[in-house]
PDB file of N, CA and C in Angstrom:
ATOM      1  N   UNK A   1      16.128  61.726 -11.869  1.00 62.00           N
ATOM      2  CA  UNK A   1      17.339  61.414 -13.064  1.00 62.00           C
ATOM      3  C   UNK A   1      18.550  61.943 -12.723  1.00 62.00           C
ATOM      4  N   UNK A   2      18.810  62.846 -11.712  1.00 78.00           N
ATOM      5  CA  UNK A   2      20.066  63.213 -11.310  1.00 78.00           C
ATOM      6  C   UNK A   2      20.846  62.332 -10.405  1.00 78.00           C
ATOM      7  N   UNK A   3      20.000  61.430  -9.805  1.00 76.00           N
ATOM      8  CA  UNK A   3      20.702  60.568  -8.948  1.00 76.00           C
ATOM      9  C   UNK A   3      20.506  59.057  -9.405  1.00 76.00           C
ATOM     10  N   UNK A   4      21.632  58.572 -10.304  1.00 72.00           N
ATOM     11  CA  UNK A   4      21.438  57.296 -10.833  1.00 72.00           C
ATOM     12  C   UNK A   4      21.452  56.245  -9.893  1.00 72.00           C
ATOM     13  N   UNK A   5      21.711  56.269  -8.546  1.00 74.00           N
ATOM     14  CA  UNK A   5      21.734  55.130  -7.772  1.00 74.00           C
ATOM     15  C   UNK A   5      20.528  55.229  -7.028  1.00 74.00           C
ATOM     16  N   UNK A   6      19.649  56.092  -7.073  1.00 71.00           N
ATOM     17  CA  UNK A   6      18.172  56.022  -6.335  1.00 71.00           C
ATOM     18  C   UNK A   6      17.535  54.825  -6.864  1.00 71.00           C
ATOM     19  N   UNK A   7      16.813  54.391  -6.008  1.00 67.00           N
ATOM     20  CA  UNK A   7      15.842  53.412  -6.230  1.00 67.00           C
ATOM     21  C   UNK A   7      14.324  53.894  -6.124  1.00 67.00           C
ATOM     22  N   UNK A   8      13.542  53.319  -7.308  1.00 71.00           N
ATOM     23  CA  UNK A   8      12.280  54.041  -7.435  1.00 71.00           C
ATOM     24  C   UNK A   8      11.177  52.866  -6.877  1.00 71.00           C
ATOM     25  N   UNK A   9      11.363  51.641  -7.092  1.00 74.00           N
ATOM     26  CA  UNK A   9      10.468  50.584  -6.664  1.00 74.00           C
ATOM     27  C   UNK A   9      11.356  49.365  -5.958  1.00 74.00           C
ATOM     28  N   UNK A  10      10.560  48.851  -4.747  1.00 79.00           N
ATOM     29  CA  UNK A  10      11.359  47.889  -4.146  1.00 79.00           C
ATOM     30  C   UNK A  10      11.364  46.463  -4.727  1.00 79.00           C
ATOM     31  N   UNK A  11      10.287  46.270  -5.615  1.00 86.00           N
ATOM     32  CA  UNK A  11      10.170  45.063  -6.381  1.00 86.00           C
ATOM     33  C   UNK A  11       9.237  45.137  -7.698  1.00 86.00           C
ATOM     34  N   UNK A  12       9.392  44.290  -8.688  1.00 89.00           N
ATOM     35  CA  UNK A  12       8.763  43.873  -9.636  1.00 89.00           C
ATOM     36  C   UNK A  12       7.796  42.786  -9.719  1.00 89.00           C
ATOM     37  N   UNK A  13       6.702  42.580  -9.931  1.00 88.00           N
ATOM     38  CA  UNK A  13       5.669  41.398 -10.021  1.00 88.00           C
ATOM     39  C   UNK A  13       5.436  41.256 -11.463  1.00 88.00           C
ATOM     40  N   UNK A  14       5.212  39.687 -11.370  1.00 88.00           N
ATOM     41  CA  UNK A  14       5.000  39.220 -12.767  1.00 88.00           C
ATOM     42  C   UNK A  14       3.985  37.999 -12.546  1.00 88.00           C
ATOM     43  N   UNK A  15       3.061  37.638 -13.567  1.00 86.00           N
ATOM     44  CA  UNK A  15       2.325  36.328 -13.566  1.00 86.00           C
ATOM     45  C   UNK A  15       2.780  35.571 -14.808  1.00 86.00           C
ATOM     46  N   UNK A  16       3.328  34.247 -14.366  1.00 85.00           N
ATOM     47  CA  UNK A  16       3.549  33.461 -15.128  1.00 85.00           C
ATOM     48  C   UNK A  16       2.564  32.343 -15.558  1.00 85.00           C
ATOM     49  N   UNK A  17       2.433  31.699 -16.734  1.00 86.00           N
ATOM     50  CA  UNK A  17       1.750  30.653 -17.033  1.00 86.00           C
ATOM     51  C   UNK A  17       2.394  29.566 -17.800  1.00 86.00           C
ATOM     52  N   UNK A  18       2.310  28.533 -17.377  1.00 84.00           N
ATOM     53  CA  UNK A  18       2.764  27.163 -18.199  1.00 84.00           C
ATOM     54  C   UNK A  18       1.624  26.576 -18.504  1.00 84.00           C
ATOM     55  N   UNK A  19       1.079  26.406 -19.814  1.00 85.00           N
ATOM     56  CA  UNK A  19       0.048  25.609 -20.145  1.00 85.00           C
ATOM     57  C   UNK A  19      -1.107  26.138 -19.830  1.00 85.00           C
ATOM     58  N   UNK A  20      -2.370  25.282 -19.725  1.00 84.00           N
ATOM     59  CA  UNK A  20      -3.505  25.851 -19.088  1.00 84.00           C
ATOM     60  C   UNK A  20      -3.722  25.871 -17.727  1.00 84.00           C
ATOM     61  N   UNK A  21      -2.964  25.022 -16.906  1.00 85.00           N
ATOM     62  CA  UNK A  21      -3.344  24.917 -15.622  1.00 85.00           C
ATOM     63  C   UNK A  21      -2.255  25.117 -14.692  1.00 85.00           C
ATOM     64  N   UNK A  22      -0.835  25.507 -15.039  1.00 87.00           N
ATOM     65  CA  UNK A  22      -0.054  25.979 -14.144  1.00 87.00           C
ATOM     66  C   UNK A  22       0.164  27.509 -14.213  1.00 87.00           C
ATOM     67  N   UNK A  23       0.282  28.186 -13.041  1.00 88.00           N
ATOM     68  CA  UNK A  23       0.201  29.556 -13.097  1.00 88.00           C
ATOM     69  C   UNK A  23       1.275  29.862 -11.942  1.00 88.00           C
ATOM     70  N   UNK A  24       1.890  30.967 -11.750  1.00 89.00           N
ATOM     71  CA  UNK A  24       2.856  31.733 -10.867  1.00 89.00           C
ATOM     72  C   UNK A  24       2.686  33.048 -10.635  1.00 89.00           C
ATOM     73  N   UNK A  25       2.945  33.373  -9.476  1.00 90.00           N
ATOM     74  CA  UNK A  25       3.168  34.845  -9.170  1.00 90.00           C
ATOM     75  C   UNK A  25       4.532  34.878  -8.869  1.00 90.00           C
ATOM     76  N   UNK A  26       5.212  35.898  -9.431  1.00 93.00           N
ATOM     77  CA  UNK A  26       6.579  36.020  -9.122  1.00 93.00           C
ATOM     78  C   UNK A  26       6.985  37.517  -8.658  1.00 93.00           C
ATOM     79  N   UNK A  27       7.859  37.612  -7.528  1.00 94.00           N
ATOM     80  CA  UNK A  27       8.519  38.918  -7.294  1.00 94.00           C
ATOM     81  C   UNK A  27       9.872  39.052  -7.409  1.00 94.00           C
ATOM     82  N   UNK A  28      10.373  40.037  -8.047  1.00 95.00           N
ATOM     83  CA  UNK A  28      11.835  40.218  -8.321  1.00 95.00           C
ATOM     84  C   UNK A  28      12.320  41.438  -7.632  1.00 95.00           C
ATOM     85  N   UNK A  29      13.214  41.286  -6.777  1.00 94.00           N
ATOM     86  CA  UNK A  29      13.816  42.501  -5.910  1.00 94.00           C
ATOM     87  C   UNK A  29      15.093  42.647  -6.499  1.00 94.00           C
ATOM     88  N   UNK A  30      16.091  43.532  -6.060  1.00 92.00           N
ATOM     89  CA  UNK A  30      17.398  43.671  -6.462  1.00 92.00           C
ATOM     90  C   UNK A  30      18.196  42.296  -6.399  1.00 92.00           C
ATOM     91  N   UNK A  31      17.877  41.634  -5.581  1.00 95.00           N
ATOM     92  CA  UNK A  31      18.650  40.347  -5.194  1.00 95.00           C
ATOM     93  C   UNK A  31      17.993  39.222  -5.741  1.00 95.00           C
ATOM     94  N   UNK A  32      16.622  38.967  -5.125  1.00 97.00           N
ATOM     95  CA  UNK A  32      16.046  37.655  -5.247  1.00 97.00           C
ATOM     96  C   UNK A  32      15.044  37.686  -6.582  1.00 97.00           C
ATOM     97  N   UNK A  33      14.585  36.525  -6.973  1.00 96.00           N
ATOM     98  CA  UNK A  33      13.383  36.280  -7.821  1.00 96.00           C
ATOM     99  C   UNK A  33      12.872  35.021  -6.989  1.00 96.00           C
ATOM    100  N   UNK A  34      11.499  35.238  -6.610  1.00 96.00           N
ATOM    101  CA  UNK A  34      10.775  34.157  -5.784  1.00 96.00           C
ATOM    102  C   UNK A  34       9.548  34.115  -6.806  1.00 96.00           C
ATOM    103  N   UNK A  35       9.124  32.742  -6.910  1.00 95.00           N
ATOM    104  CA  UNK A  35       7.848  32.327  -7.540  1.00 95.00           C
ATOM    105  C   UNK A  35       6.989  31.411  -6.869  1.00 95.00           C
ATOM    106  N   UNK A  36       6.099  31.630  -6.634  1.00 92.00           N
ATOM    107  CA  UNK A  36       4.949  30.730  -6.035  1.00 92.00           C
ATOM    108  C   UNK A  36       3.991  30.128  -7.008  1.00 92.00           C
ATOM    109  N   UNK A  37       3.895  28.790  -7.256  1.00 91.00           N
ATOM    110  CA  UNK A  37       3.399  28.438  -8.383  1.00 91.00           C
ATOM    111  C   UNK A  37       1.784  27.628  -7.841  1.00 91.00           C
ATOM    112  N   UNK A  38       0.710  27.783  -8.713  1.00 90.00           N
ATOM    113  CA  UNK A  38      -0.265  27.321  -8.339  1.00 90.00           C
ATOM    114  C   UNK A  38      -0.673  25.851  -7.941  1.00 90.00           C
ATOM    115  N   UNK A  39       0.485  24.937  -8.076  1.00 92.00           N
ATOM    116  CA  UNK A  39       0.345  23.653  -7.563  1.00 92.00           C
ATOM    117  C   UNK A  39       1.209  23.456  -6.297  1.00 92.00           C
ATOM    118  N   UNK A  40       1.488  24.701  -5.580  1.00 90.00           N
ATOM    119  CA  UNK A  40       2.203  24.805  -4.430  1.00 90.00           C
ATOM    120  C   UNK A  40       3.664  24.772  -4.445  1.00 90.00           C
ATOM    121  N   UNK A  41       4.184  24.458  -5.646  1.00 92.00           N
ATOM    122  CA  UNK A  41       5.939  24.636  -5.565  1.00 92.00           C
ATOM    123  C   UNK A  41       6.318  25.981  -5.574  1.00 92.00           C
ATOM    124  N   UNK A  42       7.600  26.217  -5.256  1.00 93.00           N
ATOM    125  CA  UNK A  42       8.174  27.392  -5.136  1.00 93.00           C
ATOM    126  C   UNK A  42       9.529  27.260  -5.608  1.00 93.00           C
ATOM    127  N   UNK A  43      10.219  28.483  -6.164  1.00 96.00           N
ATOM    128  CA  UNK A  43      11.449  28.630  -6.734  1.00 96.00           C
ATOM    129  C   UNK A  43      11.980  29.988  -6.034  1.00 96.00           C
ATOM    130  N   UNK A  44      13.354  29.993  -5.598  1.00 98.00           N
ATOM    131  CA  UNK A  44      14.127  31.271  -5.107  1.00 98.00           C
ATOM    132  C   UNK A  44      15.406  31.031  -5.659  1.00 98.00           C
ATOM    133  N   UNK A  45      15.661  32.287  -6.575  1.00 98.00           N
ATOM    134  CA  UNK A  45      16.970  32.474  -7.090  1.00 98.00           C
ATOM    135  C   UNK A  45      17.752  33.774  -6.529  1.00 98.00           C
ATOM    136  N   UNK A  46      18.991  33.579  -6.186  1.00 97.00           N
ATOM    137  CA  UNK A  46      19.837  34.839  -5.647  1.00 97.00           C
ATOM    138  C   UNK A  46      20.486  35.444  -6.738  1.00 97.00           C
ATOM    139  N   UNK A  47      20.121  36.600  -7.194  1.00 96.00           N
ATOM    140  CA  UNK A  47      21.003  37.014  -8.371  1.00 96.00           C
ATOM    141  C   UNK A  47      22.276  37.661  -7.993  1.00 96.00           C
ATOM    142  N   UNK A  48      22.522  37.668  -6.937  1.00 96.00           N
ATOM    143  CA  UNK A  48      23.849  38.202  -6.506  1.00 96.00           C
ATOM    144  C   UNK A  48      24.975  37.190  -6.873  1.00 96.00           C
ATOM    145  N   UNK A  49      24.691  35.692  -6.767  1.00 97.00           N
ATOM    146  CA  UNK A  49      25.486  34.650  -6.907  1.00 97.00           C
ATOM    147  C   UNK A  49      25.262  34.087  -8.141  1.00 97.00           C
ATOM    148  N   UNK A  50      23.835  33.941  -8.734  1.00 97.00           N
ATOM    149  CA  UNK A  50      23.237  33.379  -9.768  1.00 97.00           C
ATOM    150  C   UNK A  50      22.325  34.029 -10.938  1.00 97.00           C
ATOM    151  N   UNK A  51      22.912  34.954 -11.357  1.00 95.00           N
ATOM    152  CA  UNK A  51      22.196  36.011 -12.049  1.00 95.00           C
ATOM    153  C   UNK A  51      21.366  35.180 -13.467  1.00 95.00           C
ATOM    154  N   UNK A  52      21.860  34.029 -13.591  1.00 97.00           N
ATOM    155  CA  UNK A  52      21.078  33.284 -14.772  1.00 97.00           C
ATOM    156  C   UNK A  52      20.013  32.307 -14.243  1.00 97.00           C
ATOM    157  N   UNK A  53      19.744  32.366 -12.792  1.00 96.00           N
ATOM    158  CA  UNK A  53      18.800  31.383 -12.312  1.00 96.00           C
ATOM    159  C   UNK A  53      18.782  30.081 -12.350  1.00 96.00           C
ATOM    160  N   UNK A  54      20.063  29.573 -12.130  1.00 97.00           N
ATOM    161  CA  UNK A  54      20.162  27.978 -12.657  1.00 97.00           C
ATOM    162  C   UNK A  54      20.376  27.200 -11.335  1.00 97.00           C
ATOM    163  N   UNK A  55      20.282  27.692 -10.134  1.00 97.00           N
ATOM    164  CA  UNK A  55      20.229  27.063  -8.823  1.00 97.00           C
ATOM    165  C   UNK A  55      19.121  27.570  -7.786  1.00 97.00           C
ATOM    166  N   UNK A  56      18.059  26.719  -7.708  1.00 98.00           N
ATOM    167  CA  UNK A  56      17.124  27.043  -6.857  1.00 98.00           C
ATOM    168  C   UNK A  56      17.397  26.831  -5.504  1.00 98.00           C
ATOM    169  N   UNK A  57      17.444  27.953  -4.705  1.00 98.00           N
ATOM    170  CA  UNK A  57      17.967  28.182  -3.156  1.00 98.00           C
ATOM    171  C   UNK A  57      17.070  28.177  -2.436  1.00 98.00           C
ATOM    172  N   UNK A  58      15.775  27.833  -2.434  1.00 95.00           N
ATOM    173  CA  UNK A  58      14.689  27.952  -1.680  1.00 95.00           C
ATOM    174  C   UNK A  58      14.688  27.461  -0.455  1.00 95.00           C
ATOM    175  N   UNK A  59      15.298  26.064  -0.415  1.00 94.00           N
ATOM    176  CA  UNK A  59      15.697  25.285   0.625  1.00 94.00           C
ATOM    177  C   UNK A  59      16.607  26.117   1.948  1.00 94.00           C
ATOM    178  N   UNK A  60      17.468  26.793   1.143  1.00 95.00           N
ATOM    179  CA  UNK A  60      18.355  27.530   2.189  1.00 95.00           C
ATOM    180  C   UNK A  60      17.780  28.727   2.878  1.00 95.00           C
ATOM    181  N   UNK A  61      16.748  29.469   2.450  1.00 96.00           N
ATOM    182  CA  UNK A  61      16.154  30.713   2.604  1.00 96.00           C
ATOM    183  C   UNK A  61      15.095  30.838   3.124  1.00 96.00           C
ATOM    184  N   UNK A  62      14.543  30.303   4.101  1.00 96.00           N
ATOM    185  CA  UNK A  62      12.990  30.181   4.428  1.00 96.00           C
ATOM    186  C   UNK A  62      12.893  31.722   5.224  1.00 96.00           C
ATOM    187  N   UNK A  63      13.651  32.362   5.399  1.00 96.00           N
ATOM    188  CA  UNK A  63      13.435  33.677   5.943  1.00 96.00           C
ATOM    189  C   UNK A  63      13.100  34.843   4.692  1.00 96.00           C
ATOM    190  N   UNK A  64      13.730  34.740   3.685  1.00 96.00           N
ATOM    191  CA  UNK A  64      13.596  35.423   2.619  1.00 96.00           C
ATOM    192  C   UNK A  64      12.441  35.010   1.915  1.00 96.00           C
ATOM    193  N   UNK A  65      11.959  33.798   1.859  1.00 96.00           N
ATOM    194  CA  UNK A  65      10.610  33.284   1.376  1.00 96.00           C
ATOM    195  C   UNK A  65       9.508  33.656   1.933  1.00 96.00           C
ATOM    196  N   UNK A  66       9.551  33.903   3.357  1.00 96.00           N
ATOM    197  CA  UNK A  66       8.569  34.189   4.303  1.00 96.00           C
ATOM    198  C   UNK A  66       8.362  35.771   3.846  1.00 96.00           C
ATOM    199  N   UNK A  67       9.447  36.669   3.671  1.00 94.00           N
ATOM    200  CA  UNK A  67       9.151  37.912   3.590  1.00 94.00           C
ATOM    201  C   UNK A  67       8.682  38.123   2.181  1.00 94.00           C
ATOM    202  N   UNK A  68       9.066  37.563   1.207  1.00 95.00           N
ATOM    203  CA  UNK A  68       8.589  37.662  -0.087  1.00 95.00           C
ATOM    204  C   UNK A  68       7.011  37.294  -0.518  1.00 95.00           C
ATOM    205  N   UNK A  69       6.851  36.104   0.166  1.00 92.00           N
ATOM    206  CA  UNK A  69       5.532  35.417   0.117  1.00 92.00           C
ATOM    207  C   UNK A  69       4.572  36.412   0.742  1.00 92.00           C
ATOM    208  N   UNK A  70       4.918  37.239   1.631  1.00 92.00           N
ATOM    209  CA  UNK A  70       3.941  38.260   2.537  1.00 92.00           C
ATOM    210  C   UNK A  70       3.724  39.321   1.302  1.00 92.00           C
ATOM    211  N   UNK A  71       4.635  39.747   0.535  1.00 89.00           N
ATOM    212  CA  UNK A  71       4.411  40.484  -0.329  1.00 89.00           C
ATOM    213  C   UNK A  71       3.402  40.181  -1.613  1.00 89.00           C
ATOM    214  N   UNK A  72       3.645  38.786  -1.964  1.00 86.00           N
ATOM    215  CA  UNK A  72       2.781  38.273  -3.064  1.00 86.00           C
ATOM    216  C   UNK A  72       1.318  38.153  -2.436  1.00 86.00           C
ATOM    217  N   UNK A  73       1.080  37.776  -1.253  1.00 85.00           N
ATOM    218  CA  UNK A  73      -0.183  37.555  -0.759  1.00 85.00           C
ATOM    219  C   UNK A  73      -0.927  38.800  -0.773  1.00 85.00           C
ATOM    220  N   UNK A  74      -0.332  39.981  -1.222  1.00 82.00           N
ATOM    221  CA  UNK A  74      -1.087  41.026  -1.241  1.00 82.00           C
ATOM    222  C   UNK A  74      -1.537  41.339  -2.673  1.00 82.00           C
ATOM    223  N   UNK A  75      -1.156  40.304  -3.585  1.00 74.00           N
ATOM    224  CA  UNK A  75      -1.530  40.476  -4.958  1.00 74.00           C
ATOM    225  C   UNK A  75      -2.837  39.934  -4.997  1.00 74.00           C
ATOM    226  N   UNK A  76      -3.684  40.025  -6.184  1.00 68.00           N
ATOM    227  CA  UNK A  76      -4.898  39.354  -6.434  1.00 68.00           C
ATOM    228  C   UNK A  76      -4.572  37.803  -6.468  1.00 68.00           C
ATOM    229  N   UNK A  77      -5.485  37.121  -5.933  1.00 64.00           N
ATOM    230  CA  UNK A  77      -5.616  35.573  -6.034  1.00 64.00           C
ATOM    231  C   UNK A  77      -5.270  34.896  -7.416  1.00 64.00           C
ATOM    232  N   UNK A  78      -4.713  33.856  -7.518  1.00 55.00           N
ATOM    233  CA  UNK A  78      -4.613  33.223  -8.977  1.00 55.00           C
ATOM    234  C   UNK A  78      -5.838  32.682  -9.154  1.00 55.00           C
ATOM    235  N   UNK A  79      -6.718  32.614  -8.545  1.00 57.00           N
ATOM    236  CA  UNK A  79      -8.038  31.787  -8.773  1.00 57.00           C
ATOM    237  C   UNK A  79      -8.938  33.130  -9.157  1.00 57.00           C
ATOM    238  N   UNK A  80      -8.712  34.203  -8.850  1.00 52.00           N
ATOM    239  CA  UNK A  80      -9.485  35.139  -9.504  1.00 52.00           C
ATOM    240  C   UNK A  80      -9.052  35.341 -11.036  1.00 52.00           C
ATOM    241  N   UNK A  81      -8.154  35.038 -11.388  1.00 51.00           N
ATOM    242  CA  UNK A  81      -7.602  35.438 -12.931  1.00 51.00           C
ATOM    243  C   UNK A  81      -8.466  34.588 -13.663  1.00 51.00           C
ATOM    244  N   UNK A  82      -8.619  35.053 -14.853  1.00 52.00           N
ATOM    245  CA  UNK A  82      -9.274  34.516 -16.044  1.00 52.00           C
ATOM    246  C   UNK A  82      -8.673  33.366 -16.455  1.00 52.00           C
TER     247      UNK A  82
END
């Protein structure tokens, strides 16, 4: 609490549902939000330049997707979710 610039966690993880069939796993770091959907789709947003998540930049940042995908792969499988 004495150091307001200290970071506690590197990222936050969420599970997103869209209807009965589409689910996504998402990771949010200080700069990026990456979502991997159960249908194979992906989305990547750069919060430094687009805090409202209006432009998917996944086509331009394969390296970021690879790094964040590795962290998502450590989460339980979507098929294991009820």
